Tab-separated table of C-alpha atoms in Angstrom:
chain	number	residue	atom	x	y	z
A	1	MET	CA	116.839	82.096	116.083
A	2	GLY	CA	116.468	79.241	113.938
A	3	LYS	CA	118.733	75.721	114.205
A	4	GLN	CA	122.257	76.530	114.086
A	5	THR	CA	125.004	73.437	112.550
A	6	PRO	CA	128.493	72.865	114.501
A	7	PHE	CA	129.866	75.435	111.624
A	8	TYR	CA	127.511	78.479	113.263
A	9	ALA	CA	130.215	80.124	115.105
A	10	GLN	CA	132.771	79.986	112.007
A	11	HIS	CA	130.294	81.847	109.581
A	12	VAL	CA	129.648	84.455	112.228
A	13	LYS	CA	133.197	85.056	112.512
A	14	ALA	CA	133.852	84.822	108.777
A	15	GLN	CA	131.414	88.080	108.693
A	16	ALA	CA	128.077	85.770	106.582
A	17	LYS	CA	125.223	87.425	106.343
A	18	ILE	CA	122.765	84.720	107.877
A	19	VAL	CA	119.669	83.671	107.062
A	20	ASP	CA	116.918	81.729	107.944
A	21	PHE	CA	116.178	78.099	105.697
A	22	ALA	CA	113.983	75.798	106.440
A	23	GLY	CA	114.449	76.591	109.708
A	24	TRP	CA	117.870	76.677	109.773
A	25	ASP	CA	120.349	79.633	110.590
A	26	MET	CA	122.336	79.522	107.000
A	27	PRO	CA	125.258	81.970	105.428
A	28	LEU	CA	123.585	83.242	101.957
A	29	HIS	CA	126.877	84.081	101.139
A	30	TYR	CA	130.294	85.995	103.130
A	31	GLY	CA	130.331	89.354	100.892
A	32	SER	CA	129.937	88.727	97.488
A	33	GLN	CA	127.576	85.348	96.306
A	34	ILE	CA	128.690	85.885	92.508
A	35	GLU	CA	132.600	86.303	93.616
A	36	GLU	CA	131.642	82.917	95.299
A	37	HIS	CA	130.532	81.333	92.432
A	38	HIS	CA	133.520	82.377	90.457
A	39	ILE	CA	135.441	80.671	93.029
A	40	VAL	CA	133.752	77.116	92.970
A	41	ARG	CA	133.604	77.529	89.149
A	42	ARG	CA	137.523	78.902	88.648
A	43	GLU	CA	139.346	77.562	92.022
A	44	VAL	CA	137.715	75.569	95.073
A	45	GLY	CA	135.110	76.405	97.191
A	46	MET	CA	133.059	75.050	100.580
A	47	PHE	CA	129.553	75.204	101.860
A	48	ASP	CA	128.113	73.713	105.243
A	49	VAL	CA	125.743	71.388	104.476
A	50	SER	CA	125.310	70.300	107.685
A	51	HIS	CA	121.536	71.510	107.995
A	52	MET	CA	120.710	68.069	106.035
A	53	GLY	CA	119.977	65.152	107.689
A	54	VAL	CA	121.848	62.084	108.099
A	55	VAL	CA	119.989	59.267	108.611
A	56	ASP	CA	121.629	55.377	109.052
A	57	ILE	CA	119.672	52.519	108.089
A	58	SER	CA	121.036	48.977	109.653
A	59	GLY	CA	120.011	45.682	110.193
A	60	LYS	CA	119.348	42.315	107.817
A	61	ASP	CA	116.194	43.783	106.216
A	62	ALA	CA	117.958	46.955	105.340
A	63	ALA	CA	118.634	46.223	101.206
A	64	PRO	CA	114.724	44.922	101.220
A	65	TYR	CA	113.630	47.897	103.097
A	66	LEU	CA	115.450	50.257	100.588
A	67	ARG	CA	114.810	48.638	97.741
A	68	TYR	CA	110.290	48.891	98.495
A	69	LEU	CA	110.592	52.821	99.883
A	70	LEU	CA	112.862	54.025	96.733
A	71	ALA	CA	112.498	54.455	93.162
A	72	ASN	CA	116.032	53.656	92.106
A	73	ASN	CA	117.535	49.890	92.998
A	74	ILE	CA	120.186	49.834	95.356
A	75	ASP	CA	121.216	46.259	94.067
A	76	ARG	CA	122.741	48.649	91.198
A	77	ILE	CA	125.322	49.563	93.496
A	78	THR	CA	128.071	47.331	95.930
A	79	PRO	CA	129.467	48.618	99.066
A	80	GLY	CA	131.939	51.912	98.957
A	81	ARG	CA	129.321	53.163	96.161
A	82	ALA	CA	126.556	55.496	96.523
A	83	ILE	CA	123.601	56.210	94.520
A	84	TYR	CA	121.127	59.379	93.715
A	85	THR	CA	117.364	58.772	93.956
A	86	CYS	CA	113.721	59.894	95.088
A	87	MET	CA	111.564	58.841	97.818
A	88	LEU	CA	108.097	58.511	96.527
A	89	ASN	CA	105.086	58.198	97.513
A	90	GLU	CA	101.648	56.100	96.328
A	91	LYS	CA	100.753	58.498	93.741
A	92	GLY	CA	104.674	58.590	92.421
A	93	GLY	CA	104.832	62.151	93.905
A	94	VAL	CA	108.104	62.906	95.334
A	95	ILE	CA	108.812	62.771	98.942
A	96	ASP	CA	112.489	63.719	98.010
A	97	ASP	CA	115.489	63.128	96.628
A	98	LEU	CA	118.350	61.836	98.245
A	99	ILE	CA	121.740	59.924	98.240
A	100	VAL	CA	122.090	56.268	99.325
A	101	TYR	CA	125.453	55.802	100.650
A	102	LYS	CA	125.882	51.388	100.908
A	103	LEU	CA	128.539	51.032	103.448
A	104	SER	CA	127.943	47.338	104.012
A	105	GLU	CA	124.857	44.401	102.517
A	106	THR	CA	123.396	45.381	105.880
A	107	ASP	CA	124.229	48.870	106.755
A	108	PHE	CA	123.524	51.682	104.628
A	109	ARG	CA	123.810	55.957	105.034
A	110	ILE	CA	121.108	58.567	103.896
A	111	VAL	CA	121.580	62.191	102.987
A	112	ILE	CA	118.094	63.946	102.757
A	113	ASN	CA	117.001	67.657	102.276
A	114	ALA	CA	116.879	69.909	105.327
A	115	GLY	CA	113.244	71.014	104.750
A	116	THR	CA	111.910	67.396	104.313
A	117	ARG	CA	113.866	66.126	107.126
A	118	GLU	CA	110.993	65.867	109.912
A	119	LYS	CA	108.677	64.139	106.463
A	120	ASP	CA	111.398	61.870	105.930
A	121	LEU	CA	111.855	60.270	108.702
A	122	ALA	CA	107.957	60.300	109.958
A	123	TRP	CA	107.355	58.567	106.233
A	124	MET	CA	110.422	55.904	106.509
A	125	ARG	CA	109.741	55.096	109.974
A	126	LYS	CA	105.868	54.491	108.835
A	127	GLN	CA	107.420	52.268	106.545
A	128	SER	CA	110.190	50.525	108.425
A	129	ASN	CA	106.982	48.296	110.303
A	130	ALA	CA	107.165	44.787	107.890
A	131	PHE	CA	111.059	44.877	107.895
A	132	GLU	CA	113.860	44.124	110.675
A	133	LEU	CA	115.619	47.145	110.952
A	134	THR	CA	116.888	50.124	112.774
A	135	ILE	CA	116.686	54.244	111.460
A	136	GLN	CA	119.056	56.037	113.340
A	137	GLU	CA	119.472	60.085	112.579
A	138	ARG	CA	122.923	60.915	112.996
A	139	LEU	CA	122.908	64.152	114.888
A	140	ASP	CA	126.826	63.521	116.000
A	141	LEU	CA	127.473	64.178	112.214
A	142	CYS	CA	128.310	67.087	110.047
A	143	MET	CA	128.833	67.682	106.448
A	144	LEU	CA	131.151	69.857	104.421
A	145	ALA	CA	131.060	70.157	100.655
A	146	ILE	CA	134.639	71.212	99.031
A	147	GLN	CA	133.840	71.713	95.519
A	148	GLY	CA	135.580	73.057	92.394
A	149	PRO	CA	138.581	71.841	89.464
A	150	LEU	CA	141.244	72.445	92.794
A	151	ALA	CA	139.172	70.418	95.543
A	152	TYR	CA	141.111	67.175	95.457
A	153	GLN	CA	144.273	69.504	95.902
A	154	LYS	CA	143.245	71.409	98.401
A	155	VAL	CA	141.642	68.149	100.441
A	156	ALA	CA	144.675	66.631	100.537
A	157	GLU	CA	146.868	69.588	101.768
A	158	MET	CA	144.114	69.334	104.631
A	159	ASP	CA	146.151	66.247	105.868
A	160	VAL	CA	142.853	64.327	106.107
A	161	ILE	CA	143.247	62.285	103.517
A	162	SER	CA	145.782	61.288	100.520
A	163	LYS	CA	145.546	62.612	97.115
A	164	GLU	CA	146.257	59.279	95.623
A	165	ASP	CA	143.389	57.982	97.632
A	166	LEU	CA	141.082	61.006	96.515
A	167	SER	CA	141.876	61.035	92.756
A	168	ALA	CA	141.455	56.972	92.955
A	169	LEU	CA	137.774	57.640	94.068
A	170	LYS	CA	135.196	57.472	91.102
A	171	ASN	CA	132.172	58.890	90.475
A	172	PHE	CA	129.781	58.469	93.360
A	173	SER	CA	132.047	56.132	95.613
A	174	PHE	CA	133.494	56.999	98.581
A	175	LEU	CA	135.828	56.008	101.602
A	176	THR	CA	135.339	55.700	105.208
A	177	PHE	CA	137.377	54.919	107.954
A	178	ASP	CA	136.456	56.056	111.892
A	179	ASP	CA	133.124	57.663	111.537
A	180	TRP	CA	134.194	59.421	108.505
A	181	LEU	CA	133.027	59.441	105.310
A	182	ILE	CA	134.277	61.146	101.997
A	183	ALA	CA	132.344	60.690	98.544
A	184	ARG	CA	133.021	62.003	95.083
A	185	THR	CA	129.337	63.582	95.130
A	186	GLY	CA	128.217	67.177	95.255
A	187	TYR	CA	125.435	69.370	93.555
A	188	THR	CA	127.524	72.039	91.728
A	189	GLY	CA	129.003	70.695	88.247
A	190	GLU	CA	132.112	70.778	89.596
A	191	GLU	CA	134.566	67.841	90.862
A	192	GLY	CA	134.605	67.631	94.266
A	193	VAL	CA	134.487	65.950	97.535
A	194	GLU	CA	131.793	66.096	100.206
A	195	MET	CA	132.444	64.504	104.001
A	196	ILE	CA	130.594	63.535	106.683
A	197	PHE	CA	132.338	63.664	109.860
A	198	PRO	CA	131.877	63.350	113.795
A	199	VAL	CA	130.630	67.122	115.323
A	200	ALA	CA	134.010	67.069	117.549
A	201	PHE	CA	135.803	67.849	114.447
A	202	ALA	CA	133.866	70.324	112.773
A	203	GLU	CA	135.906	73.675	114.120
A	204	SER	CA	139.878	71.724	113.219
A	205	ILE	CA	138.589	70.790	109.879
A	206	TRP	CA	136.846	74.123	109.246
A	207	GLU	CA	140.154	76.135	110.114
A	208	LYS	CA	142.335	73.539	108.540
A	209	ALA	CA	140.188	74.097	105.149
A	210	LEU	CA	140.716	78.100	105.374
A	211	VAL	CA	144.506	77.419	105.688
A	212	ALA	CA	144.803	75.297	102.664
A	213	GLY	CA	143.307	78.043	100.784
A	214	ILE	CA	140.016	76.599	100.655
A	215	LYS	CA	136.917	80.028	100.552
A	216	PRO	CA	133.592	79.545	102.370
A	217	CYS	CA	130.823	79.935	100.440
A	218	GLY	CA	127.186	80.204	100.751
A	219	LEU	CA	124.137	79.108	99.979
A	220	GLY	CA	123.209	81.767	97.239
A	221	SER	CA	126.321	80.777	95.356
A	222	ARG	CA	125.493	77.371	95.473
A	223	ASP	CA	121.393	77.866	94.344
A	224	THR	CA	123.033	79.637	91.093
A	225	LEU	CA	125.732	76.407	90.538
A	226	ARG	CA	123.340	74.295	91.125
A	227	LEU	CA	121.023	75.865	88.618
A	228	GLU	CA	123.777	76.265	85.878
A	229	ALA	CA	124.235	72.225	86.484
A	230	GLY	CA	120.358	71.931	85.650
A	231	LEU	CA	120.463	70.078	89.282
A	232	ASN	CA	116.463	69.789	90.708
A	233	LEU	CA	116.194	71.911	93.686
A	234	TYR	CA	113.487	70.113	95.940
A	235	GLY	CA	110.356	72.625	96.679
A	236	ASN	CA	110.777	74.113	93.247
A	237	ASP	CA	111.699	71.688	90.665
A	238	MET	CA	109.754	68.609	92.422
A	239	ASP	CA	107.467	68.236	95.086
A	240	GLU	CA	105.331	65.713	96.257
A	241	THR	CA	102.454	66.535	93.134
A	242	VAL	CA	104.826	65.631	90.408
A	243	THR	CA	106.557	62.595	89.459
A	244	PRO	CA	109.914	62.370	88.570
A	245	LEU	CA	108.872	61.161	84.892
A	246	GLU	CA	107.699	65.085	84.927
A	247	SER	CA	110.510	66.294	86.579
A	248	ASN	CA	113.982	65.200	84.440
A	249	LEU	CA	114.600	62.373	86.745
A	250	SER	CA	112.983	59.291	84.904
A	251	TRP	CA	116.858	58.000	84.924
A	252	THR	CA	116.371	57.977	88.657
A	253	VAL	CA	114.007	55.228	88.421
A	254	ALA	CA	114.796	51.316	88.349
A	255	MET	CA	111.301	50.036	86.460
A	256	GLU	CA	113.870	46.584	86.061
A	257	PRO	CA	113.676	43.885	87.528
A	258	THR	CA	109.760	44.040	87.105
A	259	ASP	CA	109.162	41.609	90.037
A	260	ARG	CA	110.980	44.478	92.315
A	261	ASP	CA	107.772	46.285	94.036
A	262	PHE	CA	108.611	49.645	95.328
A	263	ILE	CA	106.434	52.187	96.560
A	264	GLY	CA	105.171	55.072	93.630
A	265	ARG	CA	105.613	51.884	90.909
A	266	LYS	CA	101.845	51.296	89.863
A	267	ALA	CA	101.668	55.447	89.065
A	268	LEU	CA	104.199	55.445	87.287
A	269	SER	CA	103.505	52.336	85.104
A	270	LEU	CA	100.361	53.826	84.691
A	271	LEU	CA	101.804	57.483	83.602
A	272	GLN	CA	104.212	55.314	81.128
A	273	ASN	CA	101.623	54.332	79.172
A	274	GLN	CA	99.514	57.275	79.320
A	275	ASN	CA	102.781	59.568	78.338
A	276	PRO	CA	103.377	62.421	80.735
A	277	ALA	CA	101.298	65.682	80.613
A	278	GLY	CA	104.726	67.545	80.588
A	279	HIS	CA	108.288	67.605	81.493
A	280	MET	CA	111.160	69.880	82.500
A	281	VAL	CA	113.381	72.022	80.058
A	282	GLY	CA	116.190	74.462	80.018
A	283	LEU	CA	115.622	78.446	79.131
A	284	VAL	CA	118.413	80.653	78.123
A	285	LEU	CA	116.843	84.133	77.715
A	286	GLU	CA	117.392	86.591	74.677
A	287	GLY	CA	116.207	88.955	75.529
A	288	PRO	CA	116.438	91.935	78.799
A	289	GLY	CA	115.696	90.702	82.366
A	290	VAL	CA	115.827	87.558	84.469
A	291	ILE	CA	113.892	84.552	84.802
A	292	ARG	CA	112.236	84.151	87.818
A	293	ASN	CA	110.598	81.253	89.699
A	294	HIS	CA	106.528	80.695	88.881
A	295	GLN	CA	106.827	83.228	85.740
A	296	ARG	CA	104.141	81.671	82.464
A	297	VAL	CA	106.343	80.203	79.771
A	298	VAL	CA	104.456	80.703	76.653
A	299	PHE	CA	104.606	79.230	73.220
A	300	ALA	CA	102.904	80.145	69.829
A	301	ASN	CA	101.299	77.011	69.006
A	302	GLY	CA	99.302	78.094	72.080
A	303	PRO	CA	100.470	75.716	75.403
A	304	GLU	CA	101.767	77.193	78.315
A	305	GLY	CA	103.848	76.031	81.039
A	306	TYR	CA	106.016	77.745	84.179
A	307	VAL	CA	109.260	78.258	85.544
A	308	THR	CA	110.053	76.357	88.451
A	309	SER	CA	113.643	77.705	89.007
A	310	GLY	CA	115.057	81.242	87.304
A	311	GLY	CA	118.426	83.213	87.936
A	312	TYR	CA	121.033	84.782	87.235
A	313	SER	CA	124.011	82.899	85.444
A	314	PRO	CA	127.203	83.876	86.518
A	315	THR	CA	129.410	81.700	84.455
A	316	LEU	CA	127.304	82.727	81.103
A	317	ALA	CA	125.749	86.091	81.870
A	318	LYS	CA	122.866	85.442	81.110
A	319	SER	CA	119.013	84.072	82.568
A	320	ILE	CA	118.775	80.785	82.802
A	321	ALA	CA	115.847	78.535	83.940
A	322	LEU	CA	114.615	75.188	84.541
A	323	ALA	CA	111.067	75.244	83.025
A	324	ARG	CA	108.314	72.558	83.339
A	325	VAL	CA	106.426	72.695	79.870
A	326	PRO	CA	103.836	70.395	77.662
A	327	VAL	CA	105.458	67.523	75.867
A	328	GLN	CA	104.495	68.763	72.313
A	329	ILE	CA	106.652	71.817	72.091
A	330	SER	CA	108.668	73.957	69.871
A	331	GLU	CA	112.256	74.970	70.207
A	332	THR	CA	111.237	78.714	71.474
A	333	CYS	CA	108.844	80.315	73.785
A	334	THR	CA	108.348	83.655	75.329
A	335	VAL	CA	108.690	84.082	79.121
A	336	GLU	CA	106.434	86.332	80.902
A	337	ILE	CA	108.723	88.895	82.671
A	338	ARG	CA	106.807	92.217	84.008
A	339	ASN	CA	104.455	91.764	81.279
A	340	LYS	CA	106.246	91.543	78.931
A	341	ALA	CA	106.871	88.720	76.676
A	342	ILE	CA	110.757	88.153	76.398
A	343	PRO	CA	112.049	85.523	73.818
A	344	ALA	CA	114.163	82.358	75.437
A	345	LYS	CA	115.643	79.665	73.608
A	346	ILE	CA	114.561	76.475	74.680
A	347	VAL	CA	118.039	74.026	75.502
A	348	LYS	CA	119.012	70.371	77.476
A	349	PRO	CA	120.398	70.828	80.765
A	350	PRO	CA	123.197	71.231	82.055
A	351	PHE	CA	123.889	74.709	81.020
A	352	VAL	CA	127.306	74.450	82.668
A	353	ARG	CA	129.311	71.277	83.129
A	354	LYS	CA	132.740	71.910	84.977
A	355	GLY	CA	132.990	75.714	83.871
A	356	LYS	CA	132.279	75.021	80.232
A	357	LYS	CA	128.694	76.182	78.232
A	358	MET	CA	126.897	73.005	77.149
A	359	PHE	CA	124.540	74.540	74.664
A	360	GLU	CA	124.625	76.194	71.356
């Protein structure tokens, strides 16, 4: 038996198919992964994401510490705003991708991935020696992501926060009250919120969501939704062996101001001068089959790449993928599926945004 989130009893009650995910017993689906995918694209669904780690960084050196720890610059945000960033090693490799919520000038909340949770905390503590701050993992909090075009309407019906307050939230901003944090963030390509709140409220909030008509959705649909949205998955599309520059995440690296030193900066500066050997593209399969991770991507003029995330897109009814390929490429390629070369078109992610196809 793996670790269980505060919503585990609700998953079992809803007859979820439970699978192991990074040591956690998590719902893959509640009957139909495809149906749950469409629910989020067309209406609203909720995901238990409490297996992810919530970490509070507090103290007079919290801001200087995060300026050094992270590739993006937390000076870009004000209290009440969040920022997406990568945490790098000295070689510029991605230790994890995460969201930082700025609670005040001296208090920050970070949400890290489940699979990298222990590694992240060890790295964060190792880098904190020269700074005056505290790092506290918030095991007393849980997380629920409510996503879909009806998300604001349905969350307002839960009587947790008003529809007006929700509508006033800008993208990547958040509200706090008591020990609650409600943010306009998510990883599905739809409107919605992510709620972080005390474990004691887990059962009642889940039940309120059900009464409001919000359907439980599992990790299976969360993965197809994020792939359609062109969003990277840690461990597939990025890890410690590749940099953000090779993972379509250059926009998360703040090289300005030039006097801000951060872990991985020197390596990224060298790579910028040398030009990265590869980058990420989107693929849309033009023949039969389904693209899977690690399959070869071949170009007519010789160079090869490989699929980092592939699968079937329920919205598009096509197979799509993210792939790491050489910088100099053509507009088409083939993907090696079951020893056959199947043609694919190269597109710029995302594939789908708010239910709409994003490529020609």
